[in-house]
Coordinates of C-alpha atoms and ligand atoms in Angstrom, one line a residue:
M294 CA -26.4 -9.3 -10.8
D295 CA -26.7 -4.7 -10.2
N296 CA -27.7 -3.7 -13.3
K297 CA -25.6 -0.6 -12.6
L298 CA -22.4 -2.0 -11.6
Q299 CA -23.4 -4.4 -14.7
H300 CA -23.8 -0.8 -17.5
I301 CA -20.8 0.3 -16.3
V302 CA -18.4 -3.1 -17.2
T303 CA -19.9 -2.9 -20.6
Q304 CA -18.6 0.9 -20.9
F305 CA -14.8 -0.8 -21.4
R306 CA -13.8 -3.4 -24.0
I307 CA -13.8 -6.6 -22.6
R308 CA -14.1 -10.2 -23.9
G309 CA -16.8 -12.5 -23.0
E310 CA -20.4 -11.9 -21.9
V311 CA -20.7 -11.1 -17.6
S312 CA -21.7 -13.6 -16.2
D313 CA -21.0 -12.5 -12.0
I314 CA -20.6 -9.1 -10.4
V315 CA -19.3 -9.8 -6.9
A316 CA -17.7 -7.9 -3.5
F317 CA -13.8 -8.4 -3.6
G318 CA -11.0 -7.9 -1.4
N319 CA -10.2 -5.9 1.9
G320 CA -9.3 -2.2 1.1
H321 CA -9.9 0.3 3.0
I322 CA -10.6 3.4 1.0
N323 CA -12.0 2.1 -2.5
D324 CA -14.8 -0.2 -3.8
T325 CA -13.4 -3.9 -5.5
Y326 CA -15.7 -6.0 -7.4
L327 CA -14.7 -9.7 -8.5
V328 CA -16.0 -9.7 -12.4
T329 CA -16.8 -12.7 -13.5
T330 CA -17.2 -13.9 -17.2
T331 CA -19.6 -16.9 -18.8
S332 CA -16.8 -19.2 -21.3
K333 CA -13.8 -20.0 -19.6
D334 CA -12.2 -18.6 -22.6
T335 CA -12.9 -15.4 -21.5
P336 CA -10.8 -13.7 -18.8
D337 CA -12.8 -12.5 -15.7
Y338 CA -11.7 -8.8 -15.0
V339 CA -11.0 -6.3 -11.5
L340 CA -13.5 -3.1 -11.6
Q341 CA -13.5 -0.6 -9.1
R342 CA -14.3 2.0 -7.6
K343 CA -11.4 5.0 -7.2
N344 CA -13.0 6.7 -3.9
H345 CA -11.8 10.2 -5.4
L346 CA -12.4 12.0 -2.1
I347 CA -9.5 10.5 -1.2
F348 CA -7.7 10.6 -4.6
K349 CA -8.3 13.8 -6.0
D350 CA -6.7 13.0 -9.3
V351 CA -8.2 9.9 -10.5
P352 CA -7.0 10.4 -14.3
G353 CA -3.5 11.2 -13.0
M354 CA -3.4 8.0 -10.9
M355 CA -4.8 6.8 -14.1
E356 CA -1.3 7.8 -16.1
N357 CA 0.7 6.6 -13.1
I358 CA -0.7 3.0 -12.9
V359 CA -0.9 2.7 -17.3
R360 CA 2.6 4.5 -17.5
V361 CA 4.0 1.7 -14.7
G362 CA 2.3 -1.0 -15.9
Q363 CA 3.2 -0.6 -19.6
H364 CA 7.1 -0.2 -18.1
I365 CA 7.2 -3.5 -16.4
R366 CA 5.5 -5.2 -19.1
E367 CA 7.8 -4.3 -21.5
K368 CA 10.9 -5.5 -19.2
L369 CA 9.3 -8.7 -19.2
V370 CA 8.6 -9.0 -23.0
N371 CA 12.1 -8.5 -22.9
A372 CA 13.5 -10.8 -20.7
N373 CA 11.5 -13.7 -22.3
V374 CA 9.4 -13.7 -19.4
T375 CA 5.9 -16.0 -19.9
D376 CA 2.5 -15.3 -18.9
V377 CA 3.5 -12.1 -18.7
D378 CA -0.9 -11.0 -18.2
R379 CA 0.2 -12.7 -14.7
R380 CA 2.9 -10.9 -14.1
V381 CA 2.0 -7.2 -14.0
I382 CA -1.2 -5.8 -13.8
T383 CA -3.5 -4.6 -17.2
H384 CA -5.3 -1.9 -17.5
I385 CA -8.5 -2.2 -19.3
P386 CA -9.0 0.5 -22.0
T387 CA -12.7 1.9 -22.4
N388 CA -14.5 1.9 -25.3
S389 CA -13.6 5.9 -25.7
D390 CA -9.5 4.6 -24.8
A391 CA -9.2 6.1 -21.5
Y392 CA -8.1 3.8 -18.5
F393 CA -11.5 5.0 -16.3
F394 CA -15.2 6.1 -17.2
Q395 CA -16.9 7.9 -15.2
D396 CA -21.0 8.0 -14.0
D397 CA -23.5 9.6 -14.0
S398 CA -23.4 10.6 -10.1
G399 CA -19.8 11.3 -10.5
N400 CA -17.3 8.0 -9.6
Y401 CA -14.8 6.5 -11.2
W402 CA -14.3 2.9 -12.4
T403 CA -11.1 1.5 -13.8
L404 CA -10.9 -2.5 -14.7
C405 CA -8.0 -4.5 -14.8
L406 CA -8.1 -8.5 -15.1
N407 CA -7.8 -10.7 -12.5
I408 CA -4.9 -12.9 -12.5
T409 CA -6.7 -16.6 -11.8
N410 CA -4.9 -19.3 -9.8
S411 CA -3.3 -16.4 -6.8
R412 CA -3.6 -15.9 -3.7
S413 CA -2.3 -12.7 -1.7
V414 CA -1.1 -13.8 2.4
E415 CA -2.2 -11.1 4.7
M416 CA 0.6 -13.0 7.0
I417 CA 3.6 -14.3 6.8
E418 CA 3.8 -17.8 6.7
N419 CA 7.6 -18.7 6.4
P420 CA 11.2 -17.2 6.1
H421 CA 10.9 -18.5 2.6
Q422 CA 7.8 -16.6 1.9
A423 CA 9.7 -13.2 3.3
W424 CA 12.6 -13.5 1.4
L425 CA 10.2 -13.8 -2.0
T426 CA 8.0 -10.9 -0.3
G427 CA 11.7 -9.5 0.0
K428 CA 12.6 -9.9 -3.4
A429 CA 8.5 -8.6 -4.9
F430 CA 9.3 -5.9 -3.4
G431 CA 12.7 -5.5 -4.1
Q432 CA 12.4 -6.3 -7.8
F433 CA 9.6 -3.7 -8.2
Q434 CA 11.8 -1.0 -6.9
N435 CA 14.2 -2.1 -9.0
Q436 CA 12.4 -2.3 -12.1
L437 CA 11.3 1.4 -11.9
A438 CA 14.2 2.1 -12.1
D439 CA 14.9 4.2 -15.1
L440 CA 11.3 4.3 -16.0
P441 CA 11.9 7.5 -18.2
A442 CA 10.8 11.5 -17.7
P443 CA 8.6 12.7 -16.5
Q444 CA 8.3 12.0 -13.1
L445 CA 4.8 10.7 -11.7
N446 CA 2.4 12.3 -10.3
E447 CA 2.1 13.3 -6.9
T448 CA -1.2 11.9 -7.3
I449 CA -1.7 12.6 -2.8
V450 CA -0.2 15.0 -1.7
D451 CA 2.5 14.8 0.8
F452 CA 1.1 10.9 1.3
H453 CA 3.6 9.9 3.4
N454 CA 4.8 13.8 4.7
I455 CA 5.1 13.3 8.8
E456 CA 5.0 17.1 8.8
F457 CA 1.5 17.1 7.3
R458 CA 0.4 14.3 9.0
Y459 CA 1.4 15.8 12.3
R460 CA -0.1 19.0 10.9
N461 CA -4.2 17.2 10.5
F462 CA -3.5 15.2 13.7
R463 CA -3.7 19.0 15.5
K464 CA -6.8 19.9 13.8
A465 CA -8.2 17.0 14.8
L466 CA -7.0 17.4 18.3
E467 CA -9.2 20.8 18.0
I468 CA -12.2 18.4 15.9
N469 CA -12.2 15.8 19.2
Y470 CA -15.4 14.4 17.9
N471 CA -17.5 13.4 20.3
N472 CA -15.0 14.7 22.9
R473 CA -12.5 11.8 21.7
A474 CA -10.0 12.8 22.8
A475 CA -10.5 12.1 26.4
L476 CA -10.4 8.5 26.0
V477 CA -6.9 8.7 24.0
Q478 CA -4.4 11.1 26.5
S479 CA -2.1 7.8 26.3
E480 CA -2.2 7.9 22.4
I481 CA -1.7 11.3 22.1
E482 CA 1.1 12.2 24.1
F483 CA 3.1 8.8 22.5
A484 CA 2.4 10.3 19.5
L485 CA 3.8 13.7 20.9
A486 CA 6.4 11.6 22.4
H487 CA 7.5 10.7 18.8
E488 CA 7.7 13.8 17.3
K489 CA 11.7 14.6 16.5
E490 CA 11.8 10.9 15.6
M491 CA 10.1 11.0 13.2
H492 CA 11.7 13.4 11.3
T493 CA 14.3 11.6 10.5
L494 CA 13.8 10.6 7.3
I495 CA 12.4 13.6 5.6
Q496 CA 15.1 16.0 7.2
A497 CA 17.9 12.9 5.0
Q498 CA 16.3 13.4 2.2
R499 CA 16.3 17.3 3.1
S500 CA 19.6 18.1 3.7
G501 CA 19.8 15.7 0.3
L502 CA 21.1 12.4 2.4
I503 CA 19.1 10.5 0.7
P504 CA 17.0 11.0 -3.5
I505 CA 13.3 10.7 -4.3
R506 CA 12.8 7.4 -6.1
I507 CA 9.7 6.2 -8.2
T508 CA 8.1 4.0 -4.9
H509 CA 4.6 1.9 -4.4
N510 CA 3.3 4.2 -1.6
D511 CA 1.3 0.7 0.1
T512 CA 3.5 -2.1 0.6
K513 CA 1.3 -4.0 2.6
I514 CA 2.4 -7.4 2.4
N515 CA -1.4 -8.6 1.1
N516 CA -0.2 -6.7 -2.2
V517 CA 1.5 -9.2 -3.5
L518 CA 0.1 -11.8 -5.8
F519 CA 1.2 -15.2 -5.2
D520 CA 0.7 -18.5 -7.6
E521 CA 0.0 -22.2 -6.7
N522 CA 3.3 -22.9 -5.9
N523 CA 4.2 -20.0 -4.3
E524 CA 5.4 -18.2 -6.9
V525 CA 5.7 -14.5 -6.9
L526 CA 3.0 -13.1 -9.9
C527 CA 3.5 -9.9 -8.6
V528 CA 2.6 -6.8 -6.6
I529 CA -0.8 -5.3 -7.4
D530 CA -2.7 -2.0 -6.0
L531 CA -0.8 1.1 -8.2
D532 CA -3.1 3.3 -7.3
T533 CA -0.2 4.9 -4.3
V534 CA 2.6 4.4 -6.6
M535 CA 4.4 8.3 -6.9
P536 CA 7.3 10.3 -6.2
G537 CA 8.9 8.5 -2.5
L538 CA 11.8 7.6 -0.1
V539 CA 13.0 3.4 -1.0
H540 CA 11.7 3.2 3.1
F541 CA 7.8 4.1 2.9
D542 CA 7.9 0.8 0.9
F543 CA 11.0 -1.5 2.9
G544 CA 8.9 0.2 6.0
D545 CA 4.8 -0.4 4.9
A546 CA 6.4 -4.0 4.4
I547 CA 7.7 -4.5 7.8
R548 CA 5.3 -3.4 9.5
T549 CA 2.7 -5.8 8.0
G550 CA 4.8 -8.8 6.6
A551 CA 7.1 -9.1 9.9
S552 CA 4.7 -7.8 12.7
T553 CA 3.2 -10.6 14.1
A554 CA -0.8 -9.7 14.5
A555 CA -3.1 -7.7 12.6
E556 CA -2.7 -3.8 11.6
D557 CA -5.7 -4.3 13.8
E558 CA -5.2 -6.7 16.4
T559 CA -6.9 -6.5 20.6
D560 CA -4.2 -8.8 21.5
L561 CA -1.0 -6.3 22.1
D562 CA 0.9 -8.5 24.2
K563 CA 0.2 -10.2 20.4
M564 CA 2.1 -7.3 18.3
S565 CA 5.3 -7.3 17.8
I566 CA 8.3 -7.8 15.2
D567 CA 10.0 -11.5 13.8
L568 CA 13.4 -10.7 13.2
K569 CA 13.6 -13.9 11.3
V570 CA 10.4 -13.0 9.2
F571 CA 12.7 -8.9 8.9
E572 CA 16.1 -10.6 7.8
A573 CA 14.3 -12.6 5.6
F574 CA 12.4 -10.4 3.9
T575 CA 15.2 -8.0 3.7
K576 CA 17.4 -10.1 2.3
G577 CA 15.7 -10.5 -0.8
F578 CA 14.8 -6.7 -1.2
L579 CA 18.3 -6.3 -1.1
E580 CA 19.4 -9.2 -3.3
E581 CA 17.3 -7.1 -5.9
T582 CA 17.8 -3.9 -5.0
K583 CA 22.1 -3.8 -3.3
S584 CA 22.7 -2.8 -6.7
V585 CA 20.4 0.6 -6.5
L586 CA 20.8 1.8 -2.9
T587 CA 22.9 4.3 -1.4
S588 CA 24.4 3.3 1.8
S589 CA 23.3 5.8 3.4
E590 CA 19.8 4.8 2.3
T591 CA 20.3 0.8 3.6
G592 CA 21.3 2.4 6.9
L593 CA 18.3 4.4 8.2
L594 CA 15.7 1.1 6.5
P595 CA 15.3 -0.1 10.0
H596 CA 14.2 3.1 10.9
S597 CA 12.1 3.0 8.7
A598 CA 10.0 -0.6 9.5
K599 CA 9.3 2.1 12.6
F600 CA 7.8 5.0 10.9
M601 CA 6.5 3.9 8.7
T602 CA 4.6 1.7 11.6
F603 CA 4.5 4.8 13.5
I604 CA 3.2 7.2 10.5
M605 CA -0.2 4.3 9.8
G606 CA -1.0 4.5 13.6
L607 CA -0.9 8.5 14.0
R608 CA -2.9 8.3 11.0
F609 CA -5.7 6.0 12.4
L610 CA -5.6 8.0 15.5
T611 CA -6.3 10.9 13.9
D612 CA -9.4 9.5 11.3
Y613 CA -10.5 8.6 15.5
L614 CA -10.2 11.9 16.5
E615 CA -12.6 13.2 12.9
G616 CA -14.8 11.0 13.5
D617 CA -14.1 7.9 11.4
V618 CA -13.7 10.2 8.3
Y619 CA -11.2 8.7 6.2
Y620 CA -11.1 4.8 6.4
K621 CA -13.6 2.3 5.7
I622 CA -14.5 0.6 9.7
K623 CA -16.1 -2.4 10.9
H624 CA -17.7 -0.7 14.3
P625 CA -16.9 2.9 15.4
E626 CA -13.8 2.0 17.3
H627 CA -12.0 0.5 14.5
N628 CA -9.6 3.2 14.0
L629 CA -8.8 3.5 17.5
Q630 CA -7.8 -0.2 17.3
R631 CA -5.9 0.6 15.2
A632 CA -3.9 3.6 16.2
R633 CA -2.7 1.2 19.3
A634 CA -1.7 -1.9 17.4
Q635 CA 0.2 0.0 15.7
F636 CA 1.9 2.2 18.3
R637 CA 2.8 -0.5 19.7
L638 CA 4.2 -2.0 17.5
V639 CA 6.3 0.7 17.5
A640 CA 7.5 0.0 20.8
E641 CA 8.1 -3.3 20.1
I642 CA 10.1 -2.1 17.0
G643 CA 12.2 -0.6 18.7
K644 CA 13.5 -2.6 22.1
N645 CA 14.8 -4.4 18.2
E646 CA 16.0 -1.6 16.2
D647 CA 19.4 -2.7 17.8
M648 CA 19.2 -5.9 16.6
M649 CA 17.1 -5.3 13.6
K650 CA 20.5 -2.5 12.7
E651 CA 22.9 -5.6 13.4
I652 CA 20.8 -7.6 10.8
V653 CA 21.1 -5.0 7.6
A654 CA 24.1 -4.7 8.3
G655 CA 25.5 -7.9 8.0
L656 CA 24.3 -8.1 4.7
V657 CA 24.6 -5.4 3.0
Ligands
GN1_822 C1 -4.7 2.1 3.0 O1 -7.2 1.3 1.0 P1 -5.7 0.3 1.1 O2 -6.0 -0.8 1.6 O3 -5.5 0.0 0.2 C2 -4.6 3.2 3.0 C3 -2.6 2.9 3.2 C4 -2.6 2.7 4.5 C5 -3.7 1.4 4.9 C6 -3.4 0.8 5.2 C7 -4.8 5.6 0.1 O4 -4.5 1.6 2.3 O5 -2.1 4.2 2.8 O6 -1.1 2.0 5.0 O7 -4.8 1.3 4.2 N1 -4.4 3.9 1.7 C8 -4.8 5.4 1.3 O8 -4.2 -0.2 5.8 O9 -4.6 6.2 1.8
MG823 MG1 -4.0 0.8 -1.7

């Protein structure tokens, strides 16, 4: 076992003796470890090194996460839900009662309870599971609709702001690491051709048509935990919970959940949108959020799937052009592969957009 990691874990108020610490999960940003303890009667934990080059305000981020976690916990307790520790992420304080520990090298570490006998899925397995996932993210939205003031910290400023993403893209075109731009002319053209359309949400927000709410902002479907009976336990990875549009959460869940292939699929012909999954997810999501969302918001849900898929493609392409400075990659072409898969999915969603609009209209 790594001594340094073990030393970090002892900074937190844990129960039991640590028996092992191993790498865990497949996020693109943080380093994650599973910390097991020797006895069955003491919990296991998840240790994370938060990437502070990306999360520039880790204290602000942890403040958001703890506030949101406690708010959800209160609701569960008030509703007499059993097993609360499996239905919301529980962060463990350090010996000096902070929710993060900063080591000598300036790295930020956090610890939370591991939820045992749980699993997440990379691809939706059937429409029933899609419906459950839709309900899970819908419920998350609903649970936070009455979070008391003050507003959450905007922990990554302009995270889903398309103007900011296009500015970065244009800077990346100038950086043009290793002359990569020459290899991706068609992707660059695709990005530029969509510029106007991708401003739909920001314009709707600025004109007051759709409100800022509290959103998760990383609703990949592998951020939902299921139990051994395939029931939903909870939504995880609250790193980016902050003010946002409901479309960010709906759209990202469709991008990852209703897609017929992985985010980095190389065979682009496999990339499409599964309308059965789309319908089932949307049904679950709307069942939980109908009372909260306005008709302007629901009207823009189909567009949000295209938007979130596009913005991820643009970010992957930008990172490729900058020389892979942001996302973890498994090989040099990985970001390009991701960008291509996302842009193909954007085109596929485009072909199905009318049908998606009909589906949403039928469910509202
Ligand atoms: C990153 O690290 P992970 O997998 O939780 C990214 C998301 C992207 C996602 C793409 C802070 O999330 O915005 O959607 O990769 N998180 C950040 O898979 O940039
Ligand atoms: Mg995340």
